[in-house]
Coordinates of C-alpha atoms in Angstrom, one line a residue:
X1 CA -97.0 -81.0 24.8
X2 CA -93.7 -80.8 23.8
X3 CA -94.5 -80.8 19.9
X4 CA -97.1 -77.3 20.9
X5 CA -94.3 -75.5 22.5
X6 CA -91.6 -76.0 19.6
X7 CA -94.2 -75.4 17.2
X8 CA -95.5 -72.1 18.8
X9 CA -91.6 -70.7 19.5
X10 CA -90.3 -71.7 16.0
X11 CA -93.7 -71.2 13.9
X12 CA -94.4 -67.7 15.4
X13 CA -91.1 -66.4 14.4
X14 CA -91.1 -67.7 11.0
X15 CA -94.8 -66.8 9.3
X16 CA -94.3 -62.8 11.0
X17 CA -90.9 -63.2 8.5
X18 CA -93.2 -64.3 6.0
X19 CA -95.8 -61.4 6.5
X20 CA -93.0 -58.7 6.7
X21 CA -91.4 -59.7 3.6
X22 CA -94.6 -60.4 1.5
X23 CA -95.9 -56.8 2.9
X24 CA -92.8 -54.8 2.2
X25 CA -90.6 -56.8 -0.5
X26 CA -87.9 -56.5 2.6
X27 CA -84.7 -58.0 1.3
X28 CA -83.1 -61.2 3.3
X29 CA -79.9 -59.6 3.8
X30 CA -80.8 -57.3 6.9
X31 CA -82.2 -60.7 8.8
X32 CA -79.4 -62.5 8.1
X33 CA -77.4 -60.0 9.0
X34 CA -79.3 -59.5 12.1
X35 CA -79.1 -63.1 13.1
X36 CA -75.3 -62.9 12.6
X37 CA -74.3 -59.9 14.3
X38 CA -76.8 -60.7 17.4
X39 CA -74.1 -64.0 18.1
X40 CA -71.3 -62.3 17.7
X41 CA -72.4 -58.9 20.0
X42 CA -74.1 -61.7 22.6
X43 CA -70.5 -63.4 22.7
X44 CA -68.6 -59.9 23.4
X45 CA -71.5 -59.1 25.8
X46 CA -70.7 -62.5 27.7
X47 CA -67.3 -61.8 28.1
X48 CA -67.7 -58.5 29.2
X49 CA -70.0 -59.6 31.9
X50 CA -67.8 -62.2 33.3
X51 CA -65.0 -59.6 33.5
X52 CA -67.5 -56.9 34.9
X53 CA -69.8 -58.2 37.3
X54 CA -67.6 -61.5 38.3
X55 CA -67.9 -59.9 42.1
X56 CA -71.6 -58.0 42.1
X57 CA -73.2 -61.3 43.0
X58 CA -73.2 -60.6 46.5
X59 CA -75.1 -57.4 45.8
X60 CA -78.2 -58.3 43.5
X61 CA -79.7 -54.9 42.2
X62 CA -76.1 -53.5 41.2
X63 CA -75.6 -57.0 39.6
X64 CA -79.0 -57.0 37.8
X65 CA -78.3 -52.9 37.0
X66 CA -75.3 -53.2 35.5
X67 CA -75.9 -56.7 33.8
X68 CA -78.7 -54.9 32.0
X69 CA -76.5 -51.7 31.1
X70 CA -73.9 -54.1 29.1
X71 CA -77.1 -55.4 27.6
X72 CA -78.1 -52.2 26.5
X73 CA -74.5 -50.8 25.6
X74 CA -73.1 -53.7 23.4
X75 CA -76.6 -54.5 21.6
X76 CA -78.0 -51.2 20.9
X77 CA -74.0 -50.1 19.8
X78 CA -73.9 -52.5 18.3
X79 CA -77.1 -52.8 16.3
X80 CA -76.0 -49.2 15.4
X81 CA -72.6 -50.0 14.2
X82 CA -73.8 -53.1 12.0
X83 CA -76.5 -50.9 10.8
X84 CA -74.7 -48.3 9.8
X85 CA -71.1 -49.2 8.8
X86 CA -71.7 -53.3 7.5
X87 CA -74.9 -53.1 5.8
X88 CA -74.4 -49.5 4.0
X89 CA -76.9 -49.6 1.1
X90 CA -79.7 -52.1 3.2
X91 CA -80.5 -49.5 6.2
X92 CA -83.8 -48.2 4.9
X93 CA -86.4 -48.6 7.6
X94 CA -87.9 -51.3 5.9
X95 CA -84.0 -52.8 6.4
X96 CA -83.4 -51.5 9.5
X97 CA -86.8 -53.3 10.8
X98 CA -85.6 -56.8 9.1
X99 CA -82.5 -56.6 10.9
X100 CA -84.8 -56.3 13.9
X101 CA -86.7 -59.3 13.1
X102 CA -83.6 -61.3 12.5
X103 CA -81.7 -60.0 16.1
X104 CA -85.3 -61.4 17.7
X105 CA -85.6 -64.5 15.7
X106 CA -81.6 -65.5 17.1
X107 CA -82.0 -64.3 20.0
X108 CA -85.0 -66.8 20.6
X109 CA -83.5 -69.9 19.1
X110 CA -80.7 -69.5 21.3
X111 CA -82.5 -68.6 24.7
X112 CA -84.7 -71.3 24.3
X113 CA -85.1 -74.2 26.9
X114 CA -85.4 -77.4 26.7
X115 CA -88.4 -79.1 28.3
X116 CA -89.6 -82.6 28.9
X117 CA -92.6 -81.6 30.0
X118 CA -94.7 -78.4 29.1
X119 CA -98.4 -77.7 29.7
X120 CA -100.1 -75.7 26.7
X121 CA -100.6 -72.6 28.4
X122 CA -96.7 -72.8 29.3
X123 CA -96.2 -73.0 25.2
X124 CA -98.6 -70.0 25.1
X125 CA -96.5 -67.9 27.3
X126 CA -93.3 -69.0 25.0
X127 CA -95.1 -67.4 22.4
X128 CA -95.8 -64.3 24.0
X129 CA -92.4 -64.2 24.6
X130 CA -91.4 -65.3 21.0
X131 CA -93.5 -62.2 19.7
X132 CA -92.8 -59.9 22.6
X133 CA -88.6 -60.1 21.9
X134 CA -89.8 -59.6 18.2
X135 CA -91.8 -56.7 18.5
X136 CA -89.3 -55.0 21.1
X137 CA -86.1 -55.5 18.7
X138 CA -87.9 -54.6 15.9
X139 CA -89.1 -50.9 17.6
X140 CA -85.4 -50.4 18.7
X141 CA -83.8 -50.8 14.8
X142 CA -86.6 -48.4 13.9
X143 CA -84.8 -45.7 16.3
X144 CA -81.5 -46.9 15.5
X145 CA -83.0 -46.3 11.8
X146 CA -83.8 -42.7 12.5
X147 CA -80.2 -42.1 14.4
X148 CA -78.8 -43.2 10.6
X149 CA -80.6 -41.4 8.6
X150 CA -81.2 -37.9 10.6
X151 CA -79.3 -35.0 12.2
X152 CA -79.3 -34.7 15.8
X153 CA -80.2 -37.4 16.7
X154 CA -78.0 -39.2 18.9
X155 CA -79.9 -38.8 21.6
X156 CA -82.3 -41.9 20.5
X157 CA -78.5 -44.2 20.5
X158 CA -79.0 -43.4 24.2
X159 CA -82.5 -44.1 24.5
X160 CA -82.3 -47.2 22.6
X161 CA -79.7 -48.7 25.4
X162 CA -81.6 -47.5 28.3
X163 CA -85.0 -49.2 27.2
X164 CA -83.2 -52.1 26.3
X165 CA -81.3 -52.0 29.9
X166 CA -85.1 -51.2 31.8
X167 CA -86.8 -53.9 29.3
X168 CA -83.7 -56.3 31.4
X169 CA -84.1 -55.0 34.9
X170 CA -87.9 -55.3 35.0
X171 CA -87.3 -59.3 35.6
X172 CA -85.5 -58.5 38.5
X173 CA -88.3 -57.1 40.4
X174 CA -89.9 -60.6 40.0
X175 CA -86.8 -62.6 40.9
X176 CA -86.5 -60.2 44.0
X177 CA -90.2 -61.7 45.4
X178 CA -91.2 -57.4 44.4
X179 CA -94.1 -58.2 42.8
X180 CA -95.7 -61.4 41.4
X181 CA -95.5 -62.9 37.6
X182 CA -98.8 -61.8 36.5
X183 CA -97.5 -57.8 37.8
X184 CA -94.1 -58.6 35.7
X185 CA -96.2 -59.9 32.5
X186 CA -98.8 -56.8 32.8
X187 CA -95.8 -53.9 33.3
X188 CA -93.8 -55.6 30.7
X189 CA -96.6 -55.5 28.5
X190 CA -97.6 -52.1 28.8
X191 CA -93.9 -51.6 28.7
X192 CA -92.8 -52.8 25.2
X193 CA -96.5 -51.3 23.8
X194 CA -95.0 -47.4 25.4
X195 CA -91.5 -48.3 23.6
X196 CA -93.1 -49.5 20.4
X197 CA -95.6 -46.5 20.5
X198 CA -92.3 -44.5 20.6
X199 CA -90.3 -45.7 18.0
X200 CA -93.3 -45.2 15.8
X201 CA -93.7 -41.8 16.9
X202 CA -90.2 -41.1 16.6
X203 CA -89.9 -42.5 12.7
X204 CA -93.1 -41.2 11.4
X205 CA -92.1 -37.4 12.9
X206 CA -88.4 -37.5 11.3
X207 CA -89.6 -39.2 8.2
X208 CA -92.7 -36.2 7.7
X209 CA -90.0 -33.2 8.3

């Protein structure tokens, strides 16, 4: 089932490109640039978690906390940097979102595994996942979109790396035998619907004012 499970984690990514573009003319640019900055921000991130966690492993949680902190701080900083300083002229939330897509789409190719064997329902689950890292990037350019564009609003940089930190430290829970993978899938659900929900919310009551 190995030919399912590339299919669904490479496919999946690809015709959700297709549909944003063909829906909102979005320009390649943001993707790309999305894609690119997501290596280089993962590659600063690495380092800084070598240097800063190199002696949490005996301690799990504060390893898992701050783990998920750097997460938060270098790619929600950094999203907001590239956004707003490297792609001046292509931050529109149509731009912002592509940017999104692209940081997902990377981020994916990159984290994938490599299986010899994989059941269907195992390829499913990758594209759940393919989707869910989608979505969840995606609703966080949308509120680094809004910290851009609007006054005041700084205080959705911050919540941008603390959902991005929780959206890392659910996972623990699991690996911690605190509740079982079908709990971890449900919360996570619900979880990244609430932070979607949000960023909508947040957008569409800056961009009525």
């Amino acid at each position: 089932m190995i030919f399912v499970y590339y299919a669904v984690s490479y496919f999946i990514p690809v015709v959700l490109w297709i549909v944003w573009k063909r829906k909102t003319s979005a320009s390649t640019f943001p993707l790309i640039m999305g894609m690119l900055s997501y290596m280089f921000i993962s590659l600063m991130r690495g380092i800084a978690r070598v240097l800063i966690t190199n002696g949490l492993r005996d301690d799990p949680w504060t390893f898992y906390i701050v783990s998920a902190l750097l997460t938060g701080v270098f790619e929600e900083v950094g999203r907001y940097l590239v956004l707003n300083y490297a792609v001046m002229g292509n931050n529109s939330l149509t731009d912002c979102i592509s940017y999104g897509i692209g940081h997902g789409v990377i981020e994916i190719i990159l984290t994938n595994r490599t299986y010899e064997n994989i059941s269907i329902a195992e390829s499913l689950l990758d594209g759940y996942e393919c989707v869910r890292l989608i979505l969840f990037s995606a609703a966080m350019s949308a509120l680094i979109y809004v910290v851009i564009h609007y006054s005041d609003t700084k205080k959705f940089l911050a919540a941008a790396v603390i959902f991005h930190a929780v959206i890392d430290i659910i996972p623990a829970f699991y690996l911690q035998d605190q509740m079982t993978i079908g709990e971890l899938m449900i919360i996570d659900q619900i979880y990244i619907l609430a932070v979607c929900y949000f960023a909508y919310w947040v957008c569409r009551c800056y961009r009525e004012e």
